[in-house]
Amino acid sequence: MQRPRVVVVGSANMDLVVMTPVLPAPGETVFGSEFHQVAGGKGANQAIAASRAGAEAVLLGAIGSDSLGVTLKARIAASGVDVSRLRVVYGASGVALVTVDAAGENTIVVTPGANAALTGLTADELTAVRDAEVLVAQLEIPVQTVTEAALAARDAGTRVVLNATPARRLPAELLAAVDLLVCSVPEARAVLDGAGRPAPDGLPAELLAGLLGVVPRVVLTLGPQGAWYADRELPEPVHVAPVRVEVVDSTAAGDAFTAALAVAWGEGRDLVDAVRWASAAAAGCSRRMGASVALPERTEIEQLYAAGWPQPPGSPSDLLSPGTMET
Ligand code: RIB
């Protein structure tokens, strides 16, 4: 099978990760058990995840001129990602402070650093977008840059997958260029809010119906409850149950999910099956600590997918070790 070419436009951060039994409350001090410095950032994670899942992956992003930037670039390149267009910007690299509790839940604070300077895509960067089968973007870089990339992709027939995280209101011209939106419930609400459509309080089906008024295809991720896929051609949304694994750290599980989804779609899978494959990738990522270092290789995704699918409609996949996963 031909490897799809996936271009990711997005952030690169150095993650400073502390494992702690319980996340501290505001004003509280707690002891952590481990500290790790791991390459991360939603853009870098998704590029690495796409490469490991089987794509020819290119990262359009920016690192700082500090030592963290040097380390970041080396680690991203080591995963097979084309970093030849990664910009080096004078100043600090993006940094994320990540705390992870015993249940694998996390909190993340990001200082964008160089990521904020990723503006005005060059002709060469836009050519990379046009030459790809799929463009993948998230929202840790300026939204104007995401919009530029998405418009170039749309004009060239490159599919646009937007992972609308972290939650932000988005301009109409960006949403008009999106082929597939991937978001959680709060992110969905922010999208609907920004589109001037009241976000319904209730069920995923209502949120999905609202989102289909804005984009043609949506994946709504619900963490341990799995994900919903909806598009304008389907009579009703399809629920995809999660692949159950023992969760160590859910950091970057959403990145593994989005990247695997893009790769599977680029390979020609139908999107419901692609969501299943992406769920297997997210589950694989959740079994390990850290962001980029936890992203699964294709063989692991295939193993989890084979164990988890097909399954009787409506039943969770509990063929693997018990626990839950987050996407
Ligand atoms: O999605 C996980 C990522 O979010 C982390 O790697 C951190 O850098 C933040 O960007």
Tab-separated table of C-alpha atoms and ligand atoms in Angstrom:
chain	number	residue	atom	x	y	z
A	1	MET	CA	0.000	0.000	0.000
A	2	GLN	CA	1.226	3.496	-0.856
A	3	ARG	CA	1.994	5.534	2.256
A	4	PRO	CA	-0.279	8.590	2.361
A	5	ARG	CA	1.450	11.930	2.635
A	6	VAL	CA	0.197	13.746	5.740
A	7	VAL	CA	1.219	17.334	6.457
A	8	VAL	CA	0.712	18.548	10.012
A	9	VAL	CA	0.693	22.261	10.774
A	10	GLY	CA	0.949	22.861	14.491
A	11	SER	CA	2.859	23.277	17.716
A	12	ALA	CA	6.014	21.714	19.090
A	13	ASN	CA	6.522	21.898	22.865
A	14	MET	CA	8.930	20.448	25.360
A	15	ASP	CA	6.716	18.716	27.939
A	16	LEU	CA	7.910	18.916	31.537
A	17	VAL	CA	5.967	16.038	33.057
A	18	VAL	CA	5.464	15.262	36.737
A	19	MET	CA	3.694	12.128	37.930
A	20	THR	CA	1.787	12.653	41.174
A	21	PRO	CA	-0.729	10.474	43.063
A	22	VAL	CA	-3.272	13.325	43.211
A	23	LEU	CA	-3.434	16.561	41.217
A	24	PRO	CA	-2.924	19.592	43.522
A	25	ALA	CA	-5.869	21.854	44.285
A	26	PRO	CA	-5.315	25.625	43.795
A	27	GLY	CA	-2.870	26.831	46.484
A	28	GLU	CA	-1.910	23.274	47.473
A	29	THR	CA	1.574	21.690	47.317
A	30	VAL	CA	1.879	17.951	46.687
A	31	PHE	CA	4.808	15.612	46.111
A	32	GLY	CA	5.405	14.093	42.696
A	33	SER	CA	6.971	10.699	42.119
A	34	GLU	CA	8.731	11.100	38.756
A	35	PHE	CA	9.874	13.878	36.417
A	36	HIS	CA	10.350	13.493	32.660
A	37	GLN	CA	11.243	15.867	29.834
A	38	VAL	CA	9.448	14.646	26.706
A	39	ALA	CA	8.942	16.054	23.219
A	40	GLY	CA	5.327	17.101	22.788
A	41	GLY	CA	2.998	19.745	21.445
A	42	LYS	CA	-0.127	18.715	19.615
A	43	GLY	CA	1.386	19.366	16.180
A	44	ALA	CA	4.606	17.455	16.813
A	45	ASN	CA	2.701	14.627	18.492
A	46	GLN	CA	0.329	14.309	15.552
A	47	ALA	CA	3.178	14.344	13.026
A	48	ILE	CA	5.063	11.657	14.967
A	49	ALA	CA	1.875	9.636	15.416
A	50	ALA	CA	1.136	9.851	11.686
A	51	SER	CA	4.644	8.691	10.834
A	52	ARG	CA	4.453	5.745	13.237
A	53	ALA	CA	0.983	4.860	11.930
A	54	GLY	CA	2.364	4.540	8.412
A	55	ALA	CA	2.280	7.947	6.722
A	56	GLU	CA	4.968	10.051	5.120
A	57	ALA	CA	4.660	12.839	7.685
A	58	VAL	CA	5.774	16.444	7.363
A	59	LEU	CA	5.675	18.949	10.231
A	60	LEU	CA	5.175	22.653	9.559
A	61	GLY	CA	5.950	24.362	12.845
A	62	ALA	CA	8.361	26.523	14.801
A	63	ILE	CA	10.882	25.880	17.553
A	64	GLY	CA	12.911	28.403	19.541
A	65	SER	CA	16.635	29.132	19.271
A	66	ASP	CA	17.205	27.652	22.746
A	67	SER	CA	18.585	24.227	23.652
A	68	LEU	CA	15.048	22.852	24.031
A	69	GLY	CA	14.492	23.616	20.343
A	70	VAL	CA	17.567	21.621	19.331
A	71	THR	CA	16.415	18.630	21.385
A	72	LEU	CA	12.851	18.907	20.104
A	73	LYS	CA	13.904	18.892	16.456
A	74	ALA	CA	16.187	15.900	16.948
A	75	ARG	CA	13.506	13.892	18.732
A	76	ILE	CA	10.815	14.670	16.153
A	77	ALA	CA	13.171	13.786	13.289
A	78	ALA	CA	14.109	10.524	15.010
A	79	SER	CA	10.507	9.382	14.580
A	80	GLY	CA	10.769	9.676	10.807
A	81	VAL	CA	9.008	13.039	10.459
A	82	ASP	CA	10.258	15.402	7.738
A	83	VAL	CA	11.425	18.421	9.773
A	84	SER	CA	13.161	20.177	6.889
A	85	ARG	CA	10.634	23.025	6.998
A	86	LEU	CA	10.582	23.406	10.797
A	87	ARG	CA	11.296	27.075	11.495
A	88	VAL	CA	13.786	28.218	14.116
A	89	VAL	CA	12.615	31.437	15.737
A	90	TYR	CA	14.811	33.590	17.972
A	91	GLY	CA	13.701	33.087	21.588
A	92	ALA	CA	12.109	30.366	23.680
A	93	SER	CA	10.581	27.123	22.442
A	94	GLY	CA	7.060	26.182	23.454
A	95	VAL	CA	6.875	24.520	26.866
A	96	ALA	CA	4.059	22.513	28.456
A	97	LEU	CA	3.830	21.857	32.198
A	98	VAL	CA	2.054	18.522	32.524
A	99	THR	CA	0.887	16.840	35.721
A	100	VAL	CA	-0.437	13.282	35.595
A	101	ASP	CA	-2.277	11.573	38.451
A	102	ALA	CA	-2.539	7.900	39.405
A	103	ALA	CA	-5.621	7.452	37.214
A	104	GLY	CA	-3.808	8.770	34.143
A	105	GLU	CA	-5.723	12.080	34.179
A	106	ASN	CA	-3.698	15.175	33.422
A	107	THR	CA	-3.596	18.948	33.559
A	108	ILE	CA	-1.568	20.877	30.982
A	109	VAL	CA	-0.426	24.505	30.906
A	110	VAL	CA	1.209	25.594	27.640
A	111	THR	CA	3.426	28.631	27.039
A	112	PRO	CA	3.477	28.906	23.226
A	113	GLY	CA	6.936	30.500	22.809
A	114	ALA	CA	8.021	30.050	19.179
A	115	ASN	CA	4.671	28.514	18.233
A	116	ALA	CA	3.098	31.969	18.435
A	117	ALA	CA	5.496	33.151	15.715
A	118	LEU	CA	4.297	30.590	13.177
A	119	THR	CA	2.577	33.130	10.931
A	120	GLY	CA	2.552	33.905	7.214
A	121	LEU	CA	3.132	30.483	5.640
A	122	THR	CA	5.816	30.593	2.936
A	123	ALA	CA	5.378	29.434	-0.653
A	124	ASP	CA	7.382	26.304	0.162
A	125	GLU	CA	5.247	25.516	3.215
A	126	LEU	CA	2.062	26.000	1.180
A	127	THR	CA	3.437	23.733	-1.550
A	128	ALA	CA	3.942	21.008	1.048
A	129	VAL	CA	0.291	21.403	2.039
A	130	ARG	CA	-0.883	21.206	-1.571
A	131	ASP	CA	1.248	18.109	-2.258
A	132	ALA	CA	-0.260	16.130	0.629
A	133	GLU	CA	-3.261	13.804	0.669
A	134	VAL	CA	-4.286	15.067	4.092
A	135	LEU	CA	-3.617	18.249	6.082
A	136	VAL	CA	-3.952	17.897	9.855
A	137	ALA	CA	-4.167	20.948	12.114
A	138	GLN	CA	-4.924	21.827	15.720
A	139	LEU	CA	-5.222	25.151	17.570
A	140	GLU	CA	-1.993	25.695	19.559
A	141	ILE	CA	-0.691	28.026	16.825
A	142	PRO	CA	-2.262	31.239	15.483
A	143	VAL	CA	-5.679	30.476	13.971
A	144	GLN	CA	-4.826	32.655	10.971
A	145	THR	CA	-2.026	30.216	10.100
A	146	VAL	CA	-4.354	27.236	10.366
A	147	THR	CA	-6.774	29.093	8.090
A	148	GLU	CA	-4.067	29.833	5.500
A	149	ALA	CA	-3.070	26.183	5.402
A	150	ALA	CA	-6.670	24.976	5.224
A	151	LEU	CA	-7.547	27.324	2.352
A	152	ALA	CA	-4.480	26.200	0.380
A	153	ALA	CA	-5.403	22.567	1.040
A	154	ARG	CA	-9.000	23.038	-0.039
A	155	ASP	CA	-7.959	24.714	-3.307
A	156	ALA	CA	-5.561	21.829	-4.070
A	157	GLY	CA	-7.966	19.007	-3.169
A	158	THR	CA	-5.984	18.064	-0.044
A	159	ARG	CA	-8.341	16.804	2.688
A	160	VAL	CA	-8.472	18.989	5.791
A	161	VAL	CA	-8.719	17.346	9.224
A	162	LEU	CA	-9.050	19.895	12.025
A	163	ASN	CA	-8.632	18.772	15.624
A	164	ALA	CA	-10.268	21.766	17.328
A	165	THR	CA	-8.144	21.682	20.462
A	166	PRO	CA	-7.674	23.584	22.712
A	167	ALA	CA	-11.223	24.947	22.582
A	168	ARG	CA	-11.469	28.178	20.597
A	169	ARG	CA	-13.998	30.093	18.547
A	170	LEU	CA	-13.107	29.729	14.869
A	171	PRO	CA	-13.581	31.973	11.825
A	172	ALA	CA	-16.194	30.968	9.263
A	173	GLU	CA	-13.651	30.836	6.431
A	174	LEU	CA	-11.641	28.201	8.301
A	175	LEU	CA	-14.689	26.085	9.088
A	176	ALA	CA	-15.773	26.302	5.442
A	177	ALA	CA	-12.494	24.637	4.423
A	178	VAL	CA	-12.692	21.757	6.938
A	179	ASP	CA	-13.533	18.276	5.608
A	180	LEU	CA	-13.445	16.477	8.960
A	181	LEU	CA	-13.677	18.034	12.416
A	182	VAL	CA	-12.406	16.121	15.470
A	183	CYS	CA	-13.423	17.575	18.835
A	184	SER	CA	-14.475	16.874	22.393
A	185	VAL	CA	-17.752	18.167	23.841
A	186	PRO	CA	-16.318	21.464	25.210
A	187	GLU	CA	-14.467	22.021	21.936
A	188	ALA	CA	-17.679	21.357	20.003
A	189	ARG	CA	-19.453	23.967	22.090
A	190	ALA	CA	-16.734	26.534	21.367
A	191	VAL	CA	-17.011	25.837	17.618
A	192	LEU	CA	-20.798	26.195	17.661
A	193	ASP	CA	-20.595	29.294	19.806
A	194	GLY	CA	-18.111	30.882	17.388
A	195	ALA	CA	-20.356	29.971	14.444
A	196	GLY	CA	-23.216	31.852	16.074
A	197	ARG	CA	-25.244	28.689	16.649
A	198	PRO	CA	-26.573	27.953	20.119
A	199	ALA	CA	-24.817	24.841	21.504
A	200	PRO	CA	-27.450	22.408	22.775
A	201	ASP	CA	-27.003	21.217	26.381
A	202	GLY	CA	-28.105	17.705	25.757
A	203	LEU	CA	-27.086	14.627	23.875
A	204	PRO	CA	-24.161	14.023	21.509
A	205	ALA	CA	-26.704	13.585	18.705
A	206	GLU	CA	-27.858	17.170	19.159
A	207	LEU	CA	-24.302	18.492	19.251
A	208	LEU	CA	-23.462	16.490	16.141
A	209	ALA	CA	-26.515	17.820	14.324
A	210	GLY	CA	-25.392	21.359	15.164
A	211	LEU	CA	-21.837	20.686	13.986
A	212	LEU	CA	-23.060	19.215	10.688
A	213	GLY	CA	-24.558	22.623	10.002
A	214	VAL	CA	-20.986	23.943	10.019
A	215	VAL	CA	-18.762	21.142	8.636
A	216	PRO	CA	-19.556	18.069	6.487
A	217	ARG	CA	-18.041	15.369	8.764
A	218	VAL	CA	-17.493	15.205	12.531
A	219	VAL	CA	-15.908	12.924	15.090
A	220	LEU	CA	-17.011	13.764	18.632
A	221	THR	CA	-14.661	12.192	21.190
A	222	LEU	CA	-16.021	11.258	24.622
A	223	GLY	CA	-12.988	9.770	26.386
A	224	PRO	CA	-13.976	6.548	28.164
A	225	GLN	CA	-17.353	6.588	26.375
A	226	GLY	CA	-15.708	6.256	22.962
A	227	ALA	CA	-16.559	8.472	20.001
A	228	TRP	CA	-19.372	9.365	17.629
A	229	TYR	CA	-18.975	9.740	13.884
A	230	ALA	CA	-21.478	11.734	11.835
A	231	ASP	CA	-21.597	13.053	8.300
A	232	ARG	CA	-24.169	14.725	6.108
A	233	GLU	CA	-24.678	11.591	3.994
A	234	LEU	CA	-25.329	9.173	6.885
A	235	PRO	CA	-28.931	8.749	8.102
A	236	GLU	CA	-27.746	8.897	11.732
A	237	PRO	CA	-24.531	9.156	13.789
A	238	VAL	CA	-22.515	5.990	14.495
A	239	HIS	CA	-21.142	5.265	17.974
A	240	VAL	CA	-17.697	3.670	18.212
A	241	ALA	CA	-16.976	2.064	21.587
A	242	PRO	CA	-13.495	2.530	23.051
A	243	VAL	CA	-10.797	-0.115	23.009
A	244	ARG	CA	-10.265	-0.838	26.698
A	245	VAL	CA	-6.749	-0.868	28.109
A	246	GLU	CA	-5.137	-0.118	31.442
A	247	VAL	CA	-4.543	3.629	31.357
A	248	VAL	CA	-1.212	4.978	32.612
A	249	ASP	CA	-1.342	8.478	31.084
A	250	SER	CA	-3.909	9.870	28.666
A	251	THR	CA	-1.587	12.680	27.468
A	252	ALA	CA	-1.470	12.732	23.636
A	253	ALA	CA	-4.144	10.031	23.274
A	254	GLY	CA	-6.201	12.587	21.350
A	255	ASP	CA	-3.185	13.292	19.153
A	256	ALA	CA	-2.715	9.581	18.445
A	257	PHE	CA	-6.423	9.383	17.612
A	258	THR	CA	-6.457	12.327	15.195
A	259	ALA	CA	-3.277	11.270	13.410
A	260	ALA	CA	-4.365	7.651	12.983
A	261	LEU	CA	-7.734	8.839	11.704
A	262	ALA	CA	-6.021	10.999	9.084
A	263	VAL	CA	-3.689	8.179	8.036
A	264	ALA	CA	-6.524	5.668	7.768
A	265	TRP	CA	-8.622	8.111	5.735
A	266	GLY	CA	-5.618	8.853	3.526
A	267	GLU	CA	-5.241	5.100	2.947
A	268	GLY	CA	-8.835	4.883	1.770
A	269	ARG	CA	-10.596	3.326	4.765
A	270	ASP	CA	-14.204	4.383	5.245
A	271	LEU	CA	-14.486	6.822	8.095
A	272	VAL	CA	-16.375	4.641	10.566
A	273	ASP	CA	-13.659	2.022	10.279
A	274	ALA	CA	-11.047	4.787	10.448
A	275	VAL	CA	-12.537	5.911	13.782
A	276	ARG	CA	-12.174	2.355	15.090
A	277	TRP	CA	-8.549	2.244	13.976
A	278	ALA	CA	-7.984	5.643	15.573
A	279	SER	CA	-9.535	4.394	18.829
A	280	ALA	CA	-7.010	1.559	18.847
A	281	ALA	CA	-4.199	4.103	18.391
A	282	ALA	CA	-5.489	6.236	21.270
A	283	ALA	CA	-5.714	3.164	23.500
A	284	GLY	CA	-2.128	2.212	22.671
A	285	CYS	CA	-0.923	5.692	23.564
A	286	SER	CA	-2.782	5.663	26.905
A	287	ARG	CA	-0.878	2.576	28.070
A	288	ARG	CA	2.364	4.525	28.469
A	289	MET	CA	3.590	7.665	30.190
A	290	GLY	CA	4.347	10.810	28.182
A	291	ALA	CA	3.355	12.386	24.892
A	292	SER	CA	5.504	11.583	21.842
A	293	VAL	CA	7.241	8.669	23.551
A	294	ALA	CA	3.895	6.940	24.100
A	295	LEU	CA	2.590	7.172	20.533
A	296	PRO	CA	2.045	3.694	19.062
A	297	GLU	CA	3.705	2.130	16.048
A	298	ARG	CA	1.465	0.709	13.308
A	299	THR	CA	1.927	-2.893	14.466
A	300	GLU	CA	0.558	-2.045	17.918
A	301	ILE	CA	-2.405	-0.205	16.407
A	302	GLU	CA	-3.158	-3.222	14.233
A	303	GLN	CA	-2.976	-5.584	17.241
A	304	LEU	CA	-5.337	-3.450	19.329
A	305	TYR	CA	-7.676	-2.991	16.366
A	306	ALA	CA	-7.736	-6.736	15.672
A	307	ALA	CA	-8.494	-7.478	19.323
A	308	GLY	CA	-11.122	-4.782	19.617
A	309	TRP	CA	-12.930	-5.048	16.235
A	310	PRO	CA	-15.209	-6.290	14.974
A	311	GLN	CA	-17.336	-6.588	18.068
A	312	PRO	CA	-21.062	-7.024	18.689
A	313	PRO	CA	-22.847	-3.714	18.123
A	314	GLY	CA	-23.153	-1.662	21.301
A	315	SER	CA	-20.853	-3.755	23.465
A	316	PRO	CA	-17.579	-2.365	24.771
A	317	SER	CA	-14.380	-4.019	23.680
A	318	ASP	CA	-13.174	-5.684	26.865
A	319	LEU	CA	-11.033	-8.356	25.282
A	320	LEU	CA	-7.952	-6.599	26.599
A	321	SER	CA	-6.933	-5.781	30.150
A	322	PRO	CA	-9.552	-3.817	32.109
A	323	GLY	CA	-9.474	-0.061	32.521
A	324	THR	CA	-10.496	2.888	30.440
A	325	MET	CA	-9.004	5.118	27.829
A	326	GLU	CA	-9.276	8.732	26.833
A	327	THR	CA	-9.264	10.140	23.368
B	1	RIB	O1	-2.011	16.823	23.422
B	1	RIB	C1	-0.959	16.710	24.330
B	1	RIB	C2	-0.032	17.885	24.206
B	1	RIB	O2	-0.708	19.050	24.613
B	1	RIB	C3	1.200	17.823	25.077
B	1	RIB	O3	2.261	17.151	24.443
B	1	RIB	C4	1.491	19.289	25.391
B	1	RIB	O4	2.639	19.764	24.802
B	1	RIB	C5	0.251	20.036	24.896
B	1	RIB	O5	0.499	20.680	23.718
